[in-house]
mmCIF file of C-alpha atoms in Angstrom:
data_model
loop_
_atom_site.group_PDB
_atom_site.id
_atom_site.type_symbol
_atom_site.label_atom_id
_atom_site.label_comp_id
_atom_site.label_asym_id
_atom_site.label_seq_id
_atom_site.Cartn_x
_atom_site.Cartn_y
_atom_site.Cartn_z
ATOM 1 C CA MET A 9 -20.093 -5.128 18.361
ATOM 2 C CA ASN A 10 -20.778 -3.578 14.901
ATOM 3 C CA PRO A 11 -17.815 -2.250 12.987
ATOM 4 C CA ALA A 12 -17.588 1.553 12.941
ATOM 5 C CA ALA A 13 -18.900 2.582 9.396
ATOM 6 C CA ASP A 14 -16.644 5.521 9.240
ATOM 7 C CA ALA A 15 -13.360 3.972 10.670
ATOM 8 C CA TRP A 16 -10.711 3.229 7.999
ATOM 9 C CA LEU A 17 -7.460 1.252 8.059
ATOM 10 C CA VAL A 18 -4.986 2.313 5.396
ATOM 11 C CA VAL A 19 -1.869 0.051 5.279
ATOM 12 C CA GLY A 20 1.228 0.666 3.291
ATOM 13 C CA LEU A 21 3.099 -2.647 2.488
ATOM 14 C CA GLY A 22 6.840 -2.852 2.482
ATOM 15 C CA ASN A 23 9.849 -4.335 4.302
ATOM 16 C CA PRO A 24 11.264 -2.741 7.637
ATOM 17 C CA GLY A 25 14.641 -1.157 7.867
ATOM 18 C CA THR A 26 16.868 1.327 5.891
ATOM 19 C CA ARG A 27 18.098 -1.344 3.562
ATOM 20 C CA TYR A 28 14.574 -1.470 1.983
ATOM 21 C CA ASP A 29 13.503 2.131 2.276
ATOM 22 C CA ALA A 30 14.309 3.183 -1.259
ATOM 23 C CA THR A 31 13.441 -0.223 -3.096
ATOM 24 C CA ARG A 32 10.439 -0.591 -5.426
ATOM 25 C CA HIS A 33 8.978 -3.023 -2.897
ATOM 26 C CA ASN A 34 8.397 -0.298 -0.434
ATOM 27 C CA ALA A 35 6.126 1.876 -2.573
ATOM 28 C CA GLY A 36 3.165 1.154 -0.429
ATOM 29 C CA ALA A 37 4.976 2.039 2.753
ATOM 30 C CA ARG A 38 6.283 5.269 1.169
ATOM 31 C CA THR A 39 2.730 6.182 -0.004
ATOM 32 C CA VAL A 40 1.516 6.014 3.695
ATOM 33 C CA GLU A 41 4.347 7.987 4.734
ATOM 34 C CA ALA A 42 3.596 10.725 2.192
ATOM 35 C CA LEU A 43 -0.177 10.719 3.261
ATOM 36 C CA ALA A 44 0.772 11.092 6.930
ATOM 37 C CA ARG A 45 2.985 14.081 6.108
ATOM 38 C CA ARG A 46 0.271 15.501 4.005
ATOM 39 C CA LEU A 47 -2.256 15.238 6.907
ATOM 40 C CA GLY A 48 0.239 16.450 9.486
ATOM 41 C CA LEU A 49 0.417 13.040 11.335
ATOM 42 C CA LYS A 50 3.420 11.290 12.669
ATOM 43 C CA LEU A 51 3.724 7.388 12.495
ATOM 44 C CA LYS A 52 4.418 6.002 15.992
ATOM 45 C CA SER A 53 4.971 2.477 17.273
ATOM 46 C CA ALA A 54 1.672 0.725 17.969
ATOM 47 C CA ARG A 55 1.148 -0.755 21.491
ATOM 48 C CA ARG A 56 -0.571 -3.978 20.585
ATOM 49 C CA ALA A 57 0.418 -4.708 17.000
ATOM 50 C CA PRO A 58 3.825 -5.033 15.146
ATOM 51 C CA ALA A 59 3.269 -1.805 13.265
ATOM 52 C CA PHE A 60 3.767 2.017 13.138
ATOM 53 C CA VAL A 61 0.421 3.947 13.166
ATOM 54 C CA ALA A 62 -1.027 7.422 12.984
ATOM 55 C CA GLU A 63 -4.499 8.352 13.549
ATOM 56 C CA GLY A 64 -6.427 11.297 11.994
ATOM 57 C CA ARG A 65 -9.330 12.147 9.667
ATOM 58 C CA ILE A 66 -9.853 12.287 5.963
ATOM 59 C CA GLY A 67 -13.123 14.312 5.509
ATOM 60 C CA ASP A 68 -15.649 12.842 7.946
ATOM 61 C CA ALA A 69 -13.932 9.520 8.208
ATOM 62 C CA GLN A 70 -11.729 8.442 11.073
ATOM 63 C CA ILE A 71 -8.547 6.837 9.674
ATOM 64 C CA MET A 72 -5.544 4.966 10.940
ATOM 65 C CA LEU A 73 -2.453 4.944 8.780
ATOM 66 C CA THR A 74 -0.296 1.881 9.146
ATOM 67 C CA LYS A 75 3.132 0.565 8.102
ATOM 68 C CA PRO A 76 3.832 -3.046 9.360
ATOM 69 C CA LYS A 77 7.047 -3.560 11.179
ATOM 70 C CA THR A 78 7.037 -7.156 9.781
ATOM 71 C CA PHE A 79 8.638 -8.174 6.528
ATOM 72 C CA MET A 80 6.333 -8.169 3.378
ATOM 73 C CA ASN A 81 5.515 -11.950 3.589
ATOM 74 C CA ASP A 82 4.286 -11.564 7.089
ATOM 75 C CA SER A 83 2.118 -8.370 6.664
ATOM 76 C CA GLY A 84 -1.134 -9.997 7.666
ATOM 77 C CA ARG A 85 -0.105 -10.468 11.178
ATOM 78 C CA ALA A 86 0.098 -6.776 11.707
ATOM 79 C CA VAL A 87 -2.985 -5.993 9.670
ATOM 80 C CA ALA A 88 -5.244 -8.578 11.515
ATOM 81 C CA SER A 89 -4.042 -7.340 14.855
ATOM 82 C CA LEU A 90 -5.413 -3.872 14.235
ATOM 83 C CA VAL A 91 -8.520 -4.998 12.362
ATOM 84 C CA HIS A 92 -9.512 -7.068 15.281
ATOM 85 C CA ALA A 93 -8.271 -4.523 17.998
ATOM 86 C CA ARG A 94 -10.207 -1.618 16.366
ATOM 87 C CA ASP A 95 -13.116 -3.725 15.128
ATOM 88 C CA ILE A 96 -12.548 -2.448 11.478
ATOM 89 C CA SER A 97 -14.750 -3.977 8.727
ATOM 90 C CA PRO A 98 -12.535 -5.324 5.914
ATOM 91 C CA ASP A 99 -14.913 -3.223 3.564
ATOM 92 C CA ASN A 100 -12.922 -0.249 5.157
ATOM 93 C CA LEU A 101 -9.600 -1.682 4.673
ATOM 94 C CA VAL A 102 -7.197 -0.283 2.016
ATOM 95 C CA ILE A 103 -3.867 -2.079 1.280
ATOM 96 C CA VAL A 104 -1.329 0.019 -0.777
ATOM 97 C CA HIS A 105 1.271 -2.004 -2.475
ATOM 98 C CA ASP A 106 3.781 -2.432 -5.317
ATOM 99 C CA ASP A 107 2.604 -4.573 -8.341
ATOM 100 C CA ILE A 108 5.050 -6.144 -10.842
ATOM 101 C CA ASP A 109 2.153 -6.880 -13.308
ATOM 102 C CA LEU A 110 1.555 -3.297 -13.871
ATOM 103 C CA THR A 111 4.051 -1.104 -15.853
ATOM 104 C CA PRO A 112 5.899 1.645 -14.106
ATOM 105 C CA GLY A 113 3.815 4.627 -13.860
ATOM 106 C CA SER A 114 0.658 2.666 -13.651
ATOM 107 C CA LEU A 115 -1.986 2.857 -10.917
ATOM 108 C CA LYS A 116 -5.062 0.820 -10.221
ATOM 109 C CA ILE A 117 -7.739 0.815 -7.519
ATOM 110 C CA LYS A 118 -9.918 -2.224 -6.930
ATOM 111 C CA PHE A 119 -11.859 -4.288 -4.450
ATOM 112 C CA GLY A 120 -11.308 -7.873 -3.805
ATOM 113 C CA GLY A 121 -9.976 -10.280 -6.220
ATOM 114 C CA GLY A 122 -6.810 -12.333 -6.226
ATOM 115 C CA ALA A 123 -3.320 -11.432 -4.903
ATOM 116 C CA ALA A 124 -1.461 -12.017 -8.253
ATOM 117 C CA GLY A 125 1.456 -13.310 -6.421
ATOM 118 C CA GLN A 126 2.039 -10.310 -4.174
ATOM 119 C CA ARG A 127 3.073 -11.973 -0.928
ATOM 120 C CA GLY A 128 2.096 -9.227 1.325
ATOM 121 C CA VAL A 129 -1.425 -9.345 0.038
ATOM 122 C CA GLU A 130 -1.539 -13.059 0.141
ATOM 123 C CA SER A 131 -0.515 -12.839 3.875
ATOM 124 C CA VAL A 132 -3.325 -10.343 4.565
ATOM 125 C CA VAL A 133 -5.850 -12.731 2.822
ATOM 126 C CA ARG A 134 -4.589 -15.566 4.888
ATOM 127 C CA SER A 135 -4.704 -13.710 8.143
ATOM 128 C CA LEU A 136 -8.152 -12.142 7.599
ATOM 129 C CA GLY A 137 -9.786 -15.098 5.816
ATOM 130 C CA THR A 138 -11.249 -12.769 3.134
ATOM 131 C CA LYS A 139 -10.227 -11.220 -0.163
ATOM 132 C CA ASP A 140 -12.691 -8.459 0.257
ATOM 133 C CA PHE A 141 -10.814 -5.305 0.882
ATOM 134 C CA PHE A 142 -9.596 -2.392 -1.214
ATOM 135 C CA ARG A 143 -6.203 -2.359 -2.931
ATOM 136 C CA VAL A 144 -4.244 0.593 -4.413
ATOM 137 C CA ARG A 145 -1.766 -1.034 -6.800
ATOM 138 C CA ILE A 146 1.378 0.905 -7.700
ATOM 139 C CA GLY A 147 2.927 -0.389 -10.932
ATOM 140 C CA VAL A 148 6.669 -1.035 -10.708
ATOM 141 C CA GLY A 149 6.993 -3.601 -13.603
ATOM 142 C CA ARG A 150 9.100 -6.857 -13.621
ATOM 143 C CA GLY A 151 12.480 -5.340 -14.658
ATOM 144 C CA PRO A 152 14.859 -6.864 -17.362
ATOM 145 C CA HIS A 153 13.882 -10.161 -18.778
ATOM 146 C CA PHE A 154 17.119 -11.724 -17.610
ATOM 147 C CA GLN A 155 16.421 -10.663 -13.875
ATOM 148 C CA GLN A 156 13.905 -12.333 -11.443
ATOM 149 C CA PRO A 157 11.242 -9.925 -10.581
ATOM 150 C CA SER A 158 11.771 -10.775 -6.897
ATOM 151 C CA LYS A 159 15.203 -9.420 -6.951
ATOM 152 C CA PHE A 160 14.184 -6.448 -9.134
ATOM 153 C CA VAL A 161 11.806 -5.144 -6.787
ATOM 154 C CA LEU A 162 14.321 -5.358 -3.868
ATOM 155 C CA GLU A 163 16.941 -3.185 -5.729
ATOM 156 C CA ARG A 164 17.284 0.485 -4.716
ATOM 157 C CA ILE A 165 15.479 2.880 -7.236
ATOM 158 C CA PRO A 166 17.933 4.551 -9.589
ATOM 159 C CA LYS A 167 18.493 8.185 -8.794
ATOM 160 C CA ASP A 168 17.256 9.192 -12.046
ATOM 161 C CA ALA A 169 13.986 7.519 -11.545
ATOM 162 C CA ILE A 170 13.344 8.553 -7.871
ATOM 163 C CA GLU A 171 11.248 11.707 -8.721
ATOM 164 C CA HIS A 172 9.153 9.688 -11.044
ATOM 165 C CA HIS A 173 8.409 7.030 -8.241
ATOM 166 C CA LEU A 174 7.693 9.880 -5.730
ATOM 167 C CA GLU A 175 5.058 11.375 -8.110
ATOM 168 C CA GLN A 176 3.536 8.022 -8.711
ATOM 169 C CA GLU A 177 3.342 7.531 -4.873
ATOM 170 C CA ALA A 178 1.852 11.031 -4.436
ATOM 171 C CA ARG A 179 -0.954 10.088 -6.950
ATOM 172 C CA ALA A 180 -1.479 6.875 -4.970
ATOM 173 C CA ALA A 181 -1.914 8.977 -1.770
ATOM 174 C CA ASP A 182 -4.474 11.051 -3.696
ATOM 175 C CA ALA A 183 -6.228 7.987 -4.735
ATOM 176 C CA VAL A 184 -6.673 6.807 -1.113
ATOM 177 C CA VAL A 185 -8.157 10.168 -0.214
ATOM 178 C CA THR A 186 -10.606 10.114 -3.012
ATOM 179 C CA LEU A 187 -11.517 6.473 -2.357
ATOM 180 C CA ILE A 188 -12.389 7.210 1.335
ATOM 181 C CA GLU A 189 -14.234 10.538 0.538
ATOM 182 C CA ASP A 190 -16.030 9.829 -2.636
ATOM 183 C CA GLY A 191 -15.995 5.924 -3.092
ATOM 184 C CA LEU A 192 -14.419 3.253 -5.396
ATOM 185 C CA ALA A 193 -15.928 4.427 -8.727
ATOM 186 C CA ALA A 194 -14.848 8.029 -8.313
ATOM 187 C CA ALA A 195 -11.236 6.867 -7.416
ATOM 188 C CA GLN A 196 -11.201 4.465 -10.312
ATOM 189 C CA ASN A 197 -12.358 7.041 -12.802
ATOM 190 C CA GLN A 198 -9.860 9.726 -11.808
ATOM 191 C CA PHE A 199 -6.843 7.582 -11.001
ATOM 192 C CA ASN A 200 -6.731 4.145 -12.751
ATOM 193 C CA PHE A 201 -4.145 4.356 -15.312
ATOM 194 C CA VAL A 202 -1.899 2.003 -17.339
ATOM 195 C CA ALA A 203 1.269 3.397 -18.537
ATOM 196 C CA GLU A 204 2.710 2.316 -21.940
ATOM 197 C CA PRO A 205 5.696 -0.096 -21.567
ATOM 198 C CA GLU A 206 9.078 1.098 -21.801
ATOM 199 C CA LEU A 207 10.851 0.043 -25.037
#
């Protein structure tokens, strides 16, 4: 059976539960939630995968928006379940995730390549057996030099920075739409941006 050329799976990585909702590590999950609201879709529990899903369309493409119910390090299990159940090509898979190697405010869209230590992406690569899928990388930075980045990303976003993060996630949602409708080059030209580091 051939994968449907116009069927896309868009996955927002994060950790489940209210403890993590407002952390930097859940930027991908919040982006998918924002995109679902924009499209008038509601994420619901999937029957055959540990994930919340919503189905709709972006332009002519059929899409499934997804938030894994698993913890970040086990994201691949949910992604692989949906890829195999829906026979979706990895070429039509978009993983949206936070990235400590990009400064806050930065956004990058790419296809393939390494995981750069992002455990959720590593899990997806292991589960699918391929690196060849799209990534929308949301910069969150590494935090203060005296703090481990793994702890920094699990902190709640300060109130005075929430609006900035929401704007960045809205741009990431725009990037997903452009990627699906117009392709990688168009999305990169319009949305790839590296912010200056904070002093």
